[in-house]
Amino acid sequence: MTMQRNTLGKTGLEVGPLCIGTSTIAGFTETYGYDVDQERAVETILAVFDSEVNYLDTGNNYGKDGLAERRVGEAIRRRGGLPEGFVLQTKVDADPETGDYSGARVRRSVEESLERLGVDHLPILALHDPEFMSPDQDGFGPGGALEALVEIRDSGVADHLAVASGSVEVSQRYLDTGEFDVVLNHNRFTLLNREAQGLFEGARAKGLGVLNAAPYGGGMLAKGPAQQPKYCYGERDEAFAASAFAMAKACEAAGVPLAAAALQFSTRSPLVDSTVVGISRPERIAETLELLAVEIPESLWDELEALKPDAHI
């Protein structure tokens, strides 16, 4: 298939509707319930480079000593560089040992990431999980994370800044500074949860790029609610469980995989430029593209909308 391209807001970057996330190759066995060895991880990234997908998201703290970044970097080296027109983004993170999220730490985080990835420039650099800064850290103040990020961007190391967070409120505070061109939120704009809709609407109105991550809610809308009892890596409530089972039944009756509906809920939204999906083996690329191509009748969308729970996680 020839994948469409969307303009990522005011960045002007042309990206596909799928962005591949890499936390799934970072050795997070407690989160995902499985591990991925080095060769499979590198082959997975190489398969991304050989596909129609042109967007990859990683992060400084994805795995011990930046395991995901190191694996992405190895794939880039084996290939002899990124494919033409490919967009690679990473995220700055707090120090994994001390929790330091100062401006100095942000600069070190970028240096670590560039070395691991084997690049000297990033189209997009994201502030990751600022909601977890300790109370004594001010990301907005002098010497803080925001100041450092702006300096890094203005130096030419990164073209555009993003905020990547699970918190709608914290994301909005950073967007309100006017320094960010892209917003990424996870698990809060899915078939089951619309908590981030207002955030995305506001970002779209300002011409910002919008990335929606984890459309499967941490796996429940891919594996099915019977196989995955958690939503967003935590226990689901009864309303979410009831809705998920009802949605799975409606999709089965329509002959549509629940995972296809979950993925396309995001990719078909006019609020979303690209949807971040984690994969852990090379064949998942083709399987995800197949989900993207499934024809879903409008009547099923109406039914799924009526089945969503009223409560947010």
Short mmCIF file of C-alpha atoms in Angstrom, two decimals:
data_model
loop_
_atom_site.label_atom_id
_atom_site.label_comp_id
_atom_site.label_asym_id
_atom_site.label_seq_id
_atom_site.Cartn_x
_atom_site.Cartn_y
_atom_site.Cartn_z
CA MET A 1 0.00 0.00 0.00
CA THR A 2 1.05 3.59 -0.51
CA MET A 3 0.67 5.36 2.79
CA GLN A 4 -0.78 8.83 2.89
CA ARG A 5 1.20 11.69 4.37
CA ASN A 6 -0.09 14.27 6.81
CA THR A 7 1.50 17.62 7.57
CA LEU A 8 2.53 17.64 11.22
CA GLY A 9 1.11 21.02 12.13
CA LYS A 10 3.35 24.05 11.83
CA THR A 11 6.48 21.86 11.67
CA GLY A 12 5.76 21.31 7.99
CA LEU A 13 7.05 17.74 8.31
CA GLU A 14 5.22 15.17 6.20
CA VAL A 15 4.52 12.06 8.25
CA GLY A 16 2.47 8.94 7.78
CA PRO A 17 -0.58 8.16 9.91
CA LEU A 18 1.51 5.60 11.80
CA CYS A 19 4.47 6.39 14.02
CA ILE A 20 6.29 3.40 15.47
CA GLY A 21 7.00 3.55 19.19
CA THR A 22 10.00 1.80 20.71
CA SER A 23 9.25 1.30 24.40
CA THR A 24 8.24 -2.25 23.42
CA ILE A 25 11.87 -3.10 22.53
CA ALA A 26 13.31 -1.61 25.71
CA GLY A 27 13.14 -4.62 28.01
CA PHE A 28 10.11 -3.44 30.00
CA THR A 29 9.12 -6.99 30.93
CA GLU A 30 7.00 -5.96 33.92
CA THR A 31 4.98 -3.54 31.80
CA TYR A 32 4.50 -5.64 28.67
CA GLY A 33 4.91 -9.17 29.97
CA TYR A 34 7.62 -10.13 27.46
CA ASP A 35 11.19 -9.35 26.51
CA VAL A 36 12.78 -8.72 23.12
CA ASP A 37 16.35 -9.78 22.41
CA GLN A 38 18.88 -7.56 20.68
CA GLU A 39 18.72 -9.08 17.20
CA ARG A 40 14.92 -9.16 17.06
CA ALA A 41 14.77 -5.56 18.21
CA VAL A 42 17.22 -4.37 15.55
CA GLU A 43 15.50 -6.39 12.84
CA THR A 44 12.20 -4.83 13.89
CA ILE A 45 13.57 -1.33 13.40
CA LEU A 46 15.12 -2.31 10.07
CA ALA A 47 11.69 -3.59 9.00
CA VAL A 48 10.26 -0.17 9.85
CA PHE A 49 12.89 1.48 7.65
CA ASP A 50 11.95 -0.85 4.78
CA SER A 51 8.22 -0.13 5.09
CA GLU A 52 5.95 2.76 4.12
CA VAL A 53 6.22 4.09 7.67
CA ASN A 54 8.44 7.18 7.90
CA TYR A 55 8.17 8.12 11.57
CA LEU A 56 9.80 6.65 14.68
CA ASP A 57 9.50 7.70 18.33
CA THR A 58 11.96 6.73 21.03
CA GLY A 59 13.11 8.11 24.38
CA ASN A 60 16.12 8.51 26.64
CA ASN A 61 14.67 6.39 29.44
CA TYR A 62 13.32 3.53 27.31
CA GLY A 63 15.19 0.70 28.96
CA LYS A 64 18.32 0.40 31.07
CA ASP A 65 21.08 2.70 29.82
CA GLY A 66 18.90 3.82 26.91
CA LEU A 67 18.41 0.32 25.52
CA ALA A 68 15.78 1.31 22.93
CA GLU A 69 17.87 4.21 21.63
CA ARG A 70 20.94 2.01 21.39
CA ARG A 71 19.00 -0.55 19.39
CA VAL A 72 17.59 2.11 17.08
CA GLY A 73 21.11 3.46 16.67
CA GLU A 74 22.40 0.02 15.74
CA ALA A 75 19.70 -0.31 13.08
CA ILE A 76 20.62 3.09 11.66
CA ARG A 77 24.28 2.07 11.52
CA ARG A 78 23.52 -1.24 9.82
CA ARG A 79 21.44 0.51 7.22
CA GLY A 80 24.02 3.21 6.65
CA GLY A 81 21.74 6.04 7.77
CA LEU A 82 18.07 6.89 7.98
CA PRO A 83 15.87 6.50 4.89
CA GLU A 84 15.28 9.68 2.94
CA GLY A 85 12.38 11.66 4.41
CA PHE A 86 12.36 9.64 7.63
CA VAL A 87 11.43 11.51 10.82
CA LEU A 88 13.20 10.38 13.99
CA GLN A 89 12.26 11.87 17.32
CA THR A 90 13.40 11.20 20.85
CA LYS A 91 12.57 12.53 24.27
CA VAL A 92 14.53 14.04 27.13
CA ASP A 93 14.03 12.40 30.50
CA ALA A 94 14.85 12.82 34.15
CA ASP A 95 17.96 11.12 35.47
CA PRO A 96 16.86 7.50 36.08
CA GLU A 97 18.90 7.22 39.26
CA THR A 98 18.42 10.58 41.00
CA GLY A 99 15.20 11.90 39.44
CA ASP A 100 16.97 15.14 38.51
CA TYR A 101 15.05 16.98 35.77
CA SER A 102 16.96 20.24 35.75
CA GLY A 103 18.08 22.12 32.68
CA ALA A 104 21.53 20.61 33.10
CA ARG A 105 20.01 17.14 33.11
CA VAL A 106 18.02 17.94 29.95
CA ARG A 107 21.25 18.86 28.17
CA ARG A 108 22.92 15.63 29.30
CA SER A 109 19.86 13.66 28.20
CA VAL A 110 20.11 15.07 24.69
CA GLU A 111 23.85 14.36 24.53
CA GLU A 112 23.27 10.75 25.60
CA SER A 113 20.51 10.28 23.03
CA LEU A 114 22.49 11.71 20.13
CA GLU A 115 25.43 9.46 20.96
CA ARG A 116 23.27 6.34 21.22
CA LEU A 117 21.38 7.10 18.01
CA GLY A 118 24.46 8.12 16.10
CA VAL A 119 22.94 11.38 14.85
CA ASP A 120 23.77 15.04 15.43
CA HIS A 121 20.37 16.54 14.70
CA LEU A 122 16.72 15.79 15.49
CA PRO A 123 13.64 17.03 13.64
CA ILE A 124 11.64 16.80 16.87
CA LEU A 125 12.77 16.68 20.49
CA ALA A 126 10.18 16.02 23.19
CA LEU A 127 9.95 16.82 26.88
CA HIS A 128 8.91 13.48 28.36
CA ASP A 129 6.64 12.95 31.38
CA PRO A 130 7.09 16.37 33.00
CA GLU A 131 4.18 15.53 35.30
CA PHE A 132 6.59 13.37 37.28
CA MET A 133 9.00 16.16 38.16
CA SER A 134 9.55 16.31 41.90
CA PRO A 135 7.84 19.16 43.78
CA ASP A 136 11.15 20.98 44.23
CA GLN A 137 11.79 21.15 40.48
CA ASP A 138 10.37 23.97 38.37
CA GLY A 139 10.38 23.05 34.72
CA PHE A 140 9.38 26.60 33.77
CA GLY A 141 11.83 28.60 35.87
CA PRO A 142 15.41 29.79 35.35
CA GLY A 143 17.75 26.85 34.83
CA GLY A 144 14.78 24.57 34.27
CA ALA A 145 13.89 22.05 31.60
CA LEU A 146 11.98 24.49 29.40
CA GLU A 147 14.82 26.99 29.28
CA ALA A 148 17.27 24.24 28.31
CA LEU A 149 15.01 22.86 25.61
CA VAL A 150 14.57 26.28 24.02
CA GLU A 151 18.35 26.77 24.01
CA ILE A 152 18.85 23.35 22.43
CA ARG A 153 16.32 24.13 19.73
CA ASP A 154 17.74 27.58 19.07
CA SER A 155 21.24 26.09 18.76
CA GLY A 156 20.05 23.99 15.82
CA VAL A 157 20.31 20.58 17.45
CA ALA A 158 16.53 20.16 17.24
CA ASP A 159 14.13 21.81 14.80
CA HIS A 160 10.95 21.56 16.85
CA LEU A 161 9.92 20.87 20.44
CA ALA A 162 7.16 18.54 21.60
CA VAL A 163 5.63 17.78 24.96
CA ALA A 164 4.93 14.09 25.53
CA SER A 165 2.85 13.33 28.59
CA GLY A 166 0.01 11.32 29.98
CA SER A 167 -1.31 14.37 31.81
CA VAL A 168 -3.68 16.59 29.87
CA GLU A 169 -3.31 19.43 32.39
CA VAL A 170 0.50 19.41 32.43
CA SER A 171 0.65 19.17 28.64
CA GLN A 172 -1.56 22.23 28.33
CA ARG A 173 0.66 24.27 30.66
CA TYR A 174 3.65 23.65 28.44
CA LEU A 175 1.72 24.30 25.24
CA ASP A 176 0.58 27.62 26.68
CA THR A 177 4.21 28.82 26.68
CA GLY A 178 4.13 28.95 22.88
CA GLU A 179 7.46 27.11 22.62
CA PHE A 180 6.07 23.75 21.52
CA ASP A 181 5.01 22.76 18.00
CA VAL A 182 3.81 19.22 18.76
CA VAL A 183 1.85 17.50 21.51
CA LEU A 184 1.88 13.76 22.26
CA ASN A 185 -0.57 12.17 24.66
CA HIS A 186 -1.01 8.47 25.39
CA ASN A 187 -3.94 6.24 26.32
CA ARG A 188 -6.40 9.13 26.59
CA PHE A 189 -7.87 9.29 23.11
CA THR A 190 -9.16 5.79 22.39
CA LEU A 191 -12.40 3.95 21.83
CA LEU A 192 -12.74 3.85 25.61
CA ASN A 193 -11.34 7.20 26.73
CA ARG A 194 -11.69 10.73 25.31
CA GLU A 195 -9.95 12.65 28.08
CA ALA A 196 -7.43 14.21 25.66
CA GLN A 197 -10.00 15.40 23.12
CA GLY A 198 -10.06 18.97 24.41
CA LEU A 199 -6.26 19.09 24.49
CA PHE A 200 -6.10 17.91 20.88
CA GLU A 201 -8.81 20.32 19.76
CA GLY A 202 -6.96 23.25 21.30
CA ALA A 203 -3.67 22.15 19.76
CA ARG A 204 -5.26 21.74 16.35
CA ALA A 205 -6.79 25.23 16.59
CA LYS A 206 -3.29 26.65 17.16
CA GLY A 207 -1.82 24.76 14.23
CA LEU A 208 0.19 22.35 16.36
CA GLY A 209 1.04 18.80 15.38
CA VAL A 210 -0.90 16.12 17.27
CA LEU A 211 0.40 12.64 18.07
CA ASN A 212 -1.90 10.12 19.70
CA ALA A 213 -0.06 7.25 21.38
CA ALA A 214 -1.29 3.88 22.65
CA PRO A 215 -4.59 3.57 20.75
CA TYR A 216 -4.93 0.04 22.14
CA GLY A 217 -4.95 1.30 25.74
CA GLY A 218 -1.87 -0.68 26.68
CA GLY A 219 -3.00 -3.77 24.78
CA MET A 220 -6.57 -4.34 25.93
CA LEU A 221 -8.05 -3.14 22.64
CA ALA A 222 -5.58 -5.23 20.64
CA LYS A 223 -5.54 -8.53 22.52
CA GLY A 224 -9.12 -8.17 23.72
CA PRO A 225 -10.48 -7.52 27.23
CA ALA A 226 -10.57 -11.22 28.07
CA GLN A 227 -6.85 -11.62 27.39
CA GLN A 228 -5.63 -8.26 28.72
CA PRO A 229 -7.21 -7.24 32.03
CA LYS A 230 -5.38 -3.92 32.28
CA TYR A 231 -5.99 -0.56 30.64
CA CYS A 232 -3.15 1.96 30.48
CA TYR A 233 -0.95 -0.49 32.41
CA GLY A 234 -3.27 -0.40 35.45
CA GLU A 235 -6.39 -2.16 36.59
CA ARG A 236 -9.50 -1.20 34.65
CA ASP A 237 -12.75 -0.22 36.30
CA GLU A 238 -16.05 -2.02 35.75
CA ALA A 239 -17.35 0.56 33.27
CA PHE A 240 -14.27 0.17 31.08
CA ALA A 241 -14.48 -3.60 31.27
CA ALA A 242 -18.17 -3.67 30.34
CA SER A 243 -17.63 -1.30 27.41
CA ALA A 244 -14.61 -3.20 26.17
CA PHE A 245 -16.45 -6.52 26.15
CA ALA A 246 -19.45 -4.94 24.41
CA MET A 247 -17.18 -3.36 21.79
CA ALA A 248 -15.39 -6.65 21.20
CA LYS A 249 -18.75 -8.36 20.66
CA ALA A 250 -19.93 -5.64 18.26
CA CYS A 251 -16.72 -5.88 16.23
CA GLU A 252 -16.96 -9.66 16.08
CA ALA A 253 -20.52 -9.45 14.80
CA ALA A 254 -19.41 -7.01 12.10
CA GLY A 255 -16.44 -9.18 11.11
CA VAL A 256 -13.99 -6.46 12.11
CA PRO A 257 -10.98 -7.05 14.38
CA LEU A 258 -11.27 -5.01 17.57
CA ALA A 259 -7.65 -3.93 17.05
CA ALA A 260 -8.52 -2.50 13.62
CA ALA A 261 -11.33 -0.42 15.10
CA ALA A 262 -9.09 0.77 17.93
CA LEU A 263 -6.32 1.79 15.56
CA GLN A 264 -8.57 3.44 13.00
CA PHE A 265 -10.49 5.35 15.68
CA SER A 266 -7.27 7.32 16.03
CA THR A 267 -6.04 7.42 12.43
CA ARG A 268 -9.41 8.54 11.05
CA SER A 269 -9.75 11.40 13.53
CA PRO A 270 -9.25 14.89 12.05
CA LEU A 271 -7.58 15.80 15.36
CA VAL A 272 -4.68 13.36 14.93
CA ASP A 273 -1.73 13.66 12.53
CA SER A 274 -0.02 10.41 13.44
CA THR A 275 -0.77 7.53 15.79
CA VAL A 276 2.06 6.02 17.83
CA VAL A 277 1.96 2.22 17.98
CA GLY A 278 4.57 0.07 19.65
CA ILE A 279 5.74 -3.11 17.93
CA SER A 280 8.10 -5.84 19.07
CA ARG A 281 8.82 -8.02 16.04
CA PRO A 282 9.34 -7.37 12.31
CA GLU A 283 6.11 -9.00 11.11
CA ARG A 284 4.07 -6.59 13.25
CA ILE A 285 4.69 -3.88 10.66
CA ALA A 286 2.71 -5.68 7.95
CA GLU A 287 0.08 -6.79 10.46
CA THR A 288 -0.45 -3.20 11.63
CA LEU A 289 -0.72 -1.95 8.06
CA GLU A 290 -3.33 -4.64 7.43
CA LEU A 291 -5.36 -3.37 10.40
CA LEU A 292 -5.14 0.10 8.92
CA ALA A 293 -6.59 -1.17 5.64
CA VAL A 294 -9.61 -3.00 7.12
CA GLU A 295 -12.89 -1.56 5.85
CA ILE A 296 -15.13 -0.59 8.76
CA PRO A 297 -18.79 0.25 8.14
CA GLU A 298 -20.14 3.55 9.44
CA SER A 299 -22.81 1.64 11.34
CA LEU A 300 -20.13 -0.01 13.47
CA TRP A 301 -18.57 3.36 14.30
CA ASP A 302 -21.97 4.54 15.47
CA GLU A 303 -22.40 1.44 17.60
CA LEU A 304 -18.95 1.75 19.15
CA GLU A 305 -19.56 5.40 19.96
CA ALA A 306 -22.74 4.47 21.79
CA LEU A 307 -20.86 1.83 23.81
CA LYS A 308 -18.09 4.03 25.21
CA PRO A 309 -17.99 4.46 29.00
CA ASP A 310 -18.81 7.82 30.51
CA ALA A 311 -15.99 7.76 33.06
CA HIS A 312 -12.33 8.51 32.36
CA ILE A 313 -9.47 6.51 33.80
#
